Amino acid sequence: MNKTLFGFTVLISGICFSQQIKFEEYDLPNGLHVILHQDNTAPVVTTGVMYHVGSKDEIKGRSGFAHFFEHLLFEGTPNIKRGEWSKIVAANGGRNNANTTQDRTYYYETFPSNSEQLGLWMEAERMRHAVINQIGVDTQREAVKEEKRMRMDNAPYGGISYNTAVNPHVFNKHPYNGSFIGSMEDLNAAQLDEFLAFYKKYYIPNNATLVVAGDIKPEQTKKWIELYYGGIPKGMVTSKEFPKEDPIVQEKEVTEIDQNIQLPAYVFAYRVPGNKEKDAYTLDMLSSYLSDGKSSVLKYKLIDQDKKALDVGILNTTMEDYGVFRIHAIPMGQTTRQTLQADIDEEIKKLQTTLITQEDYQKLQNIFENQFVNQNSSVEGIAASLATNHVLMGNTNLINKGIDIYRSITRQDLQNAAKKYLNSNQRVIINYVPEKK
């Protein structure tokens, strides 16, 4: 087995910050990638498994499968009775959860370290032989539909919050144009054999990464991993070739209706590079500069100074193949979209023609240094970062080196990214308006 051992000391603002994220990684013969991080400072262990399957892997007409499995795979196994999963975790002093994106699905448990073996066994049970039957499908179908109603259908601005009113207009070919939670029609139409086929196709060891982080003894952990996972047969990994998008070269305007709102919102969405590109990091910094915090450029100008907007936000959503740089604004009073659009364009033009100040640049660097430290301040955060960096970024050691990419971004890089990606002919304008009474 090939393995690599990394350990780095992170320098924060020129001061040696004693945060060493040491890890070891290797592959089992069945293709399961294993990442171990030992931290014996607290008696806690997180066991997580990230499967390289998300909503973009779903076939047309069967949207929502990846997210559905986030629910379905807590139904149990031949050795864990239905409804007992979370009870077992809680009875042993632990907590568990799962989450899904367009690109991956992640399950984890965090236990006192004396229950590490239990966490490893439970995730192996999920991978080896999760029970998928009609009663479980029917139960979780209703749970997912209710979640969709609460989070999207009946939530004010839900189409913006979850991009269901944005991505379909930004992506024409790539499956990022769908909703990760799926449609009611697709969820109702799906049959049991389709769920079984999805599990067999994607929930295989060579499409998964197992991470164990915290108070562990690595040699013992490896023995348990071999015992529980070594005998799970590998499957056939599905190709990740998806349609490529043509560049957006002409501004497009669309309208979306939300029956749950009284005030409109206006969204300006740009398609940008995926998360492996340095420009994705640069756009993160531009997003922060424009909208994070009360002192940010757009928030200060439109909300505090000119009182033209009730809310302004910018989100650079980075995904594996592409990203979406999204600006939204909710107007104050009689402020028109054209007025907000002109002010937003003015600030973008400044970014394209003038370097930000050295003071603002240093603030950005400090923000991202702080974010880096915070996301790796717990074993749960470290486990998730290790898995994400391996599965989606192709480089586990970005948990240590990712901050260096942000540090390497110059003021000129910020200007160049604004000039390259944030032009009016490269965007989609979404008028997100109330339903007419």
Coordinates of C-alpha atoms in Angstrom, one line a residue:
M1 CA 0.0 0.0 0.0
N2 CA 1.2 3.5 -0.9
K3 CA 1.1 6.0 1.9
T4 CA 2.2 9.6 2.4
L5 CA 2.8 11.4 5.7
F6 CA 2.5 15.1 5.9
G7 CA 3.0 17.6 8.8
F8 CA 3.3 21.3 8.5
T9 CA 3.4 24.3 10.9
V10 CA 1.2 27.1 9.7
L11 CA 2.5 30.6 9.9
I12 CA -0.2 33.1 10.8
S13 CA 0.6 36.8 10.0
G14 CA 4.3 36.1 10.4
I15 CA 3.8 34.5 13.8
C16 CA 4.3 30.8 14.4
F17 CA 0.9 29.5 15.1
S18 CA 1.2 25.9 16.5
Q19 CA -1.4 24.3 14.3
Q20 CA 0.0 21.2 12.8
I21 CA -2.4 19.3 10.7
K22 CA -0.5 16.0 10.4
F23 CA -2.1 13.2 8.5
E24 CA -1.4 9.9 6.9
E25 CA -3.2 8.6 3.9
Y26 CA -3.2 5.2 2.0
D27 CA -5.4 3.0 -0.2
L28 CA -6.9 -0.3 0.7
P29 CA -6.8 -3.0 -2.1
N30 CA -10.5 -2.4 -2.8
G31 CA -9.8 1.3 -3.6
L32 CA -11.0 2.8 -0.4
H33 CA -8.9 5.9 0.4
V34 CA -8.1 6.3 4.0
I35 CA -6.9 9.4 5.8
L36 CA -5.8 9.4 9.5
H37 CA -5.2 12.4 11.7
Q38 CA -4.0 11.9 15.2
D39 CA -4.7 14.5 17.8
N40 CA -4.6 13.3 21.4
T41 CA -5.4 16.6 23.1
A42 CA -9.0 15.7 23.7
P43 CA -10.7 12.3 24.0
V44 CA -12.8 12.7 20.8
V45 CA -12.8 11.0 17.5
T46 CA -14.7 11.8 14.2
T47 CA -15.2 9.0 11.7
G48 CA -16.4 10.3 8.3
V49 CA -17.0 8.8 4.9
M50 CA -17.2 11.0 1.8
Y51 CA -18.7 9.5 -1.3
H52 CA -17.9 11.1 -4.6
V53 CA -21.5 11.4 -5.7
G54 CA -23.7 14.5 -5.7
S55 CA -26.7 15.9 -7.5
K56 CA -24.7 16.4 -10.7
D57 CA -24.5 12.6 -11.0
E58 CA -28.2 12.1 -11.2
I59 CA -30.0 11.2 -14.4
K60 CA -32.6 13.5 -15.9
G61 CA -36.0 12.8 -14.5
R62 CA -34.6 11.4 -11.2
S63 CA -33.3 14.5 -9.5
G64 CA -32.8 14.4 -5.8
F65 CA -31.3 10.9 -5.4
A66 CA -28.0 12.0 -3.9
H67 CA -29.7 14.1 -1.2
F68 CA -32.4 11.4 -0.7
F69 CA -29.6 8.9 0.2
E70 CA -28.4 11.3 2.9
H71 CA -31.7 10.4 4.6
L72 CA -32.2 6.9 3.4
L73 CA -28.9 5.5 4.6
F74 CA -29.8 6.1 8.2
E75 CA -32.6 3.6 7.9
G76 CA -30.4 0.8 9.1
T77 CA -28.5 -2.4 8.1
P78 CA -28.9 -6.1 8.8
N79 CA -27.1 -5.4 12.1
I80 CA -28.6 -2.0 13.0
K81 CA -32.4 -2.1 13.3
R82 CA -34.6 0.4 11.6
G83 CA -34.8 3.7 13.7
E84 CA -31.8 2.7 15.9
W85 CA -28.9 4.5 14.2
S86 CA -29.1 7.8 16.0
K87 CA -30.2 6.1 19.2
I88 CA -27.0 4.0 19.2
V89 CA -24.9 7.1 18.5
A90 CA -26.6 9.1 21.3
A91 CA -26.4 6.2 23.8
N92 CA -22.6 6.2 23.3
G93 CA -22.2 9.9 23.9
G94 CA -21.9 10.8 20.2
R95 CA -23.5 12.8 17.5
N96 CA -23.9 12.2 13.8
N97 CA -25.0 14.0 10.6
A98 CA -24.7 14.0 6.9
N99 CA -24.8 16.6 4.1
T100 CA -24.9 16.7 0.3
T101 CA -23.7 19.0 -2.4
Q102 CA -23.7 18.9 -6.2
D103 CA -20.4 17.0 -6.0
R104 CA -20.3 14.7 -2.9
T105 CA -22.2 13.2 0.0
Y106 CA -20.6 13.1 3.5
Y107 CA -21.6 11.1 6.6
Y108 CA -19.9 11.3 9.9
E109 CA -20.1 10.4 13.6
T110 CA -18.2 12.1 16.5
F111 CA -17.7 9.9 19.6
P112 CA -15.7 9.9 22.8
S113 CA -12.5 8.2 21.7
N114 CA -13.4 4.9 23.6
S115 CA -16.1 4.4 20.9
E116 CA -13.9 4.9 17.9
Q117 CA -14.4 1.3 16.9
L118 CA -18.1 1.7 17.0
G119 CA -17.9 4.6 14.6
L120 CA -15.8 2.7 12.2
W121 CA -18.1 -0.3 12.3
M122 CA -21.2 1.8 11.7
E123 CA -19.9 3.5 8.6
A124 CA -18.7 0.1 7.3
E125 CA -22.2 -1.2 7.8
R126 CA -23.6 1.7 5.8
M127 CA -21.1 1.0 3.0
R128 CA -21.4 -2.8 3.0
H129 CA -25.1 -3.5 3.2
A130 CA -27.4 -0.6 4.0
V131 CA -31.0 -1.8 4.0
I132 CA -33.0 -0.2 1.2
N133 CA -36.6 -1.3 1.2
Q134 CA -40.0 0.1 0.4
I135 CA -40.9 1.2 3.9
G136 CA -37.6 3.1 4.2
V137 CA -38.1 4.7 0.8
D138 CA -41.6 5.7 1.5
T139 CA -40.7 7.1 4.9
Q140 CA -37.8 9.2 3.7
R141 CA -39.6 10.3 0.6
E142 CA -42.1 12.1 2.8
A143 CA -39.3 13.5 5.0
V144 CA -37.4 14.9 2.0
K145 CA -40.6 16.3 0.5
E146 CA -41.3 18.1 3.7
E147 CA -37.8 19.4 3.9
K148 CA -38.2 20.8 0.4
R149 CA -41.4 22.5 1.3
M150 CA -39.9 24.1 4.4
R151 CA -36.5 25.1 3.0
M152 CA -37.4 26.0 -0.5
D153 CA -41.0 26.0 -1.6
N154 CA -42.4 27.9 1.4
A155 CA -39.3 29.8 2.5
P156 CA -39.0 33.5 1.5
Y157 CA -36.2 33.8 -1.1
G158 CA -35.7 30.0 -1.0
G159 CA -35.0 29.9 -4.7
I160 CA -32.0 32.3 -4.1
S161 CA -30.8 30.7 -0.9
Y162 CA -30.6 27.2 -2.6
N163 CA -29.8 28.5 -6.1
T164 CA -32.9 26.8 -7.6
A165 CA -33.8 30.1 -9.2
V166 CA -30.2 30.8 -10.3
N167 CA -28.3 27.7 -11.5
P168 CA -30.8 26.6 -14.2
H169 CA -30.2 30.0 -15.9
V170 CA -26.4 29.9 -15.5
F171 CA -25.9 26.4 -16.8
N172 CA -27.4 25.2 -20.1
K173 CA -25.6 21.8 -20.5
H174 CA -23.9 20.8 -17.3
P175 CA -26.1 19.0 -14.6
Y176 CA -25.3 21.8 -12.2
N177 CA -28.5 23.3 -13.7
G178 CA -30.6 21.0 -11.5
S179 CA -31.7 21.2 -7.8
F180 CA -29.8 19.1 -5.4
I181 CA -32.9 18.4 -3.4
G182 CA -34.9 17.3 -6.5
S183 CA -38.4 17.8 -7.7
M184 CA -41.6 16.5 -6.1
E185 CA -42.4 14.7 -9.4
D186 CA -39.1 12.9 -9.6
L187 CA -39.3 11.9 -6.0
N188 CA -42.8 10.5 -6.4
A189 CA -42.0 8.6 -9.6
A190 CA -38.8 6.9 -8.4
Q191 CA -39.1 3.1 -7.8
L192 CA -37.3 0.9 -5.3
D193 CA -35.1 -0.8 -7.9
E194 CA -33.8 2.6 -9.0
F195 CA -32.7 3.4 -5.4
L196 CA -31.0 0.0 -5.2
A197 CA -29.2 0.6 -8.4
F198 CA -28.0 4.0 -7.3
Y199 CA -26.6 2.5 -4.1
K200 CA -24.8 -0.2 -6.0
K201 CA -23.4 2.3 -8.5
Y202 CA -22.0 4.9 -6.1
Y203 CA -21.7 3.5 -2.6
I204 CA -18.6 1.5 -3.2
P205 CA -15.2 1.7 -1.5
N206 CA -13.4 2.9 -4.6
N207 CA -15.7 5.8 -4.8
A208 CA -15.3 6.7 -1.1
T209 CA -12.8 8.3 1.3
L210 CA -12.7 7.3 4.9
V211 CA -11.3 9.8 7.4
V212 CA -10.6 9.2 11.1
A213 CA -9.5 12.3 13.1
G214 CA -8.9 12.8 16.7
D215 CA -7.7 10.8 19.7
I216 CA -6.6 7.6 17.9
K217 CA -3.8 5.1 18.0
P218 CA -3.1 4.8 14.3
E219 CA -1.9 1.2 14.3
Q220 CA -5.0 0.0 16.1
T221 CA -7.2 2.2 13.9
K222 CA -5.6 0.6 10.8
K223 CA -6.4 -2.9 12.1
W224 CA -10.1 -2.0 12.6
I225 CA -10.2 -0.4 9.2
E226 CA -8.8 -3.6 7.6
L227 CA -11.2 -5.7 9.6
Y228 CA -14.4 -3.8 8.8
Y229 CA -13.6 -2.3 5.3
G230 CA -11.0 -4.6 3.8
G231 CA -13.6 -7.3 2.7
I232 CA -16.0 -4.9 1.0
P233 CA -15.8 -5.6 -2.7
K234 CA -14.9 -2.8 -5.1
G235 CA -17.3 -1.7 -7.8
M236 CA -17.0 0.1 -11.1
V237 CA -16.4 3.8 -10.7
T238 CA -18.6 5.9 -13.0
S239 CA -16.9 8.4 -15.3
K240 CA -17.0 12.0 -14.3
E241 CA -17.2 13.4 -17.8
F242 CA -19.9 16.1 -18.0
P243 CA -20.9 18.4 -20.8
K244 CA -18.8 21.5 -21.1
E245 CA -20.6 24.9 -21.1
D246 CA -20.2 27.5 -23.8
P247 CA -19.0 30.9 -22.5
I248 CA -21.7 33.4 -21.6
V249 CA -21.0 36.2 -24.1
Q250 CA -24.3 38.2 -23.9
E251 CA -26.2 39.4 -20.9
K252 CA -29.4 37.5 -20.3
E253 CA -32.4 38.6 -18.2
V254 CA -35.0 36.2 -16.7
T255 CA -37.8 36.4 -14.2
E256 CA -38.6 34.0 -11.3
I257 CA -41.7 34.3 -9.1
D258 CA -41.8 33.6 -5.4
Q259 CA -45.2 33.6 -3.7
N260 CA -43.6 33.9 -0.3
I261 CA -42.1 37.4 -0.7
Q262 CA -43.4 41.0 -0.7
L263 CA -40.2 42.7 -1.9
P264 CA -38.3 41.7 -5.0
A265 CA -34.7 40.7 -5.1
Y266 CA -32.3 41.1 -8.0
V267 CA -29.6 38.6 -8.7
F268 CA -26.5 39.1 -11.0
A269 CA -24.9 35.7 -11.6
Y270 CA -21.6 35.0 -13.4
R271 CA -20.3 31.5 -14.3
V272 CA -16.7 31.2 -13.0
P273 CA -14.0 28.5 -12.7
G274 CA -14.2 25.4 -10.6
N275 CA -12.6 25.0 -7.2
K276 CA -9.2 23.6 -8.5
E277 CA -8.4 26.9 -10.2
K278 CA -6.5 29.7 -8.4
D279 CA -9.0 32.1 -9.8
A280 CA -11.7 30.5 -7.6
Y281 CA -9.6 31.5 -4.6
T282 CA -9.2 35.0 -6.0
L283 CA -13.0 35.3 -6.6
D284 CA -13.5 34.3 -2.9
M285 CA -11.5 37.3 -1.9
L286 CA -13.4 39.6 -4.3
S287 CA -16.6 38.3 -2.8
S288 CA -15.4 39.1 0.7
Y289 CA -14.2 42.5 -0.3
L290 CA -17.5 43.5 -1.8
S291 CA -20.0 42.2 0.7
D292 CA -18.6 40.6 3.9
G293 CA -19.3 42.7 7.0
K294 CA -20.8 46.1 7.5
S295 CA -17.6 47.8 6.3
S296 CA -17.5 46.0 3.0
V297 CA -17.8 48.1 -0.1
L298 CA -21.3 47.2 -1.4
K299 CA -23.0 46.8 2.0
Y300 CA -21.6 50.1 3.2
K301 CA -22.5 52.0 0.0
L302 CA -26.0 50.6 -0.7
I303 CA -27.3 49.9 2.8
D304 CA -25.6 52.3 5.3
Q305 CA -24.5 55.2 3.1
D306 CA -27.1 55.6 0.4
K307 CA -29.9 53.5 2.0
K308 CA -30.9 52.1 -1.4
A309 CA -31.0 48.4 -0.3
L310 CA -32.3 46.4 2.7
D311 CA -29.9 43.6 1.9
V312 CA -26.9 43.0 -0.3
G313 CA -25.0 39.8 -0.5
I314 CA -22.3 38.2 -2.7
L315 CA -21.6 34.5 -2.7
N316 CA -18.8 32.8 -4.7
T317 CA -20.1 29.2 -4.8
T318 CA -17.2 26.9 -5.8
M319 CA -18.0 23.5 -7.2
E320 CA -15.8 20.9 -8.7
D321 CA -16.4 21.7 -12.4
Y322 CA -17.6 25.3 -12.3
G323 CA -18.5 28.0 -9.8
V324 CA -21.2 30.8 -9.6
F325 CA -20.3 34.3 -8.5
R326 CA -23.6 35.7 -7.4
I327 CA -24.6 39.2 -6.3
H328 CA -28.1 39.8 -4.9
A329 CA -29.8 42.9 -3.6
I330 CA -33.2 43.6 -2.1
P331 CA -34.2 47.3 -2.8
M332 CA -35.3 49.8 -0.2
G333 CA -38.5 51.7 -0.9
Q334 CA -38.9 52.8 -4.5
T335 CA -35.3 52.0 -5.5
T336 CA -35.3 50.4 -8.9
R337 CA -33.2 47.5 -10.2
Q338 CA -31.6 49.8 -12.7
T339 CA -30.4 52.0 -9.8
L340 CA -29.0 49.1 -7.9
Q341 CA -27.4 47.6 -11.0
A342 CA -25.7 50.9 -11.8
D343 CA -24.2 51.1 -8.3
I344 CA -23.0 47.5 -8.4
D345 CA -21.5 48.0 -11.8
E346 CA -19.7 51.1 -10.7
E347 CA -18.0 49.2 -7.8
I348 CA -17.1 46.4 -10.2
K349 CA -15.7 48.9 -12.6
K350 CA -13.5 50.3 -9.9
L351 CA -12.1 46.9 -9.2
Q352 CA -11.4 46.4 -12.9
T353 CA -9.6 49.7 -13.2
T354 CA -8.0 50.5 -9.9
L355 CA -6.1 48.4 -7.4
I356 CA -7.7 48.1 -4.0
T357 CA -5.8 49.9 -1.2
Q358 CA -3.0 48.2 0.6
E359 CA -5.1 48.5 3.8
D360 CA -8.1 46.8 2.3
Y361 CA -5.8 44.1 0.9
Q362 CA -4.3 43.4 4.3
K363 CA -7.8 43.2 5.8
L364 CA -8.7 40.6 3.3
Q365 CA -5.6 38.6 4.1
N366 CA -6.5 38.7 7.8
I367 CA -10.0 37.5 7.1
F368 CA -8.9 34.5 5.2
E369 CA -6.1 33.7 7.7
N370 CA -8.8 33.7 10.4
Q371 CA -11.2 31.6 8.4
F372 CA -8.4 29.0 7.8
V373 CA -7.7 28.7 11.5
N374 CA -11.4 28.5 12.5
Q375 CA -12.3 25.8 10.0
N376 CA -9.6 23.5 11.4
S377 CA -10.2 24.2 15.0
S378 CA -12.0 21.0 15.8
V379 CA -11.6 17.4 14.8
E380 CA -14.9 17.5 13.0
G381 CA -13.7 20.5 10.9
I382 CA -10.4 18.8 10.3
A383 CA -12.0 15.5 9.2
A384 CA -14.3 17.4 6.8
S385 CA -11.4 19.4 5.4
L386 CA -9.2 16.4 4.8
A387 CA -12.0 14.5 3.0
T388 CA -13.0 17.5 0.9
N389 CA -9.5 18.4 -0.1
H390 CA -8.9 14.8 -1.3
V391 CA -12.2 14.1 -3.0
L392 CA -12.9 17.4 -4.7
M393 CA -9.5 19.2 -4.9
G394 CA -7.3 16.2 -5.5
N395 CA -4.8 17.3 -2.9
T396 CA -5.3 16.4 0.8
N397 CA -2.5 18.6 1.8
L398 CA -4.4 21.7 0.9
I399 CA -5.5 21.6 4.6
N400 CA -2.1 23.0 5.2
K401 CA -1.2 24.7 1.9
G402 CA -4.6 26.2 0.9
I403 CA -3.9 29.3 2.9
D404 CA -0.7 29.8 0.9
I405 CA -2.8 30.1 -2.3
Y406 CA -4.7 33.0 -0.7
R407 CA -1.5 34.5 0.5
S408 CA -0.1 34.4 -3.0
I409 CA -3.0 36.4 -4.4
T410 CA -1.9 40.0 -5.1
R411 CA -3.9 43.1 -5.6
Q412 CA -3.2 42.8 -9.3
D413 CA -4.7 39.3 -9.3
L414 CA -7.9 40.7 -7.8
Q415 CA -8.1 43.3 -10.5
N416 CA -7.4 40.8 -13.2
A417 CA -10.1 38.4 -12.0
A418 CA -12.7 41.2 -11.9
K419 CA -11.7 42.1 -15.5
K420 CA -11.8 38.5 -16.7
Y421 CA -15.0 37.2 -15.1
L422 CA -17.3 40.1 -13.9
N423 CA -18.3 41.8 -17.1
S424 CA -21.9 42.7 -17.9
N425 CA -22.0 40.5 -21.0
Q426 CA -21.0 37.5 -19.0
R427 CA -23.9 37.5 -16.6
V428 CA -27.5 36.4 -16.1
I429 CA -29.8 38.9 -14.4
I430 CA -32.6 37.2 -12.4
N431 CA -35.6 39.4 -11.4
Y432 CA -36.9 37.5 -8.4
V433 CA -40.3 39.0 -7.8
P434 CA -43.4 38.5 -5.7
E435 CA -46.4 36.7 -7.1
K436 CA -49.0 39.1 -8.5
K437 CA -52.2 39.1 -6.4

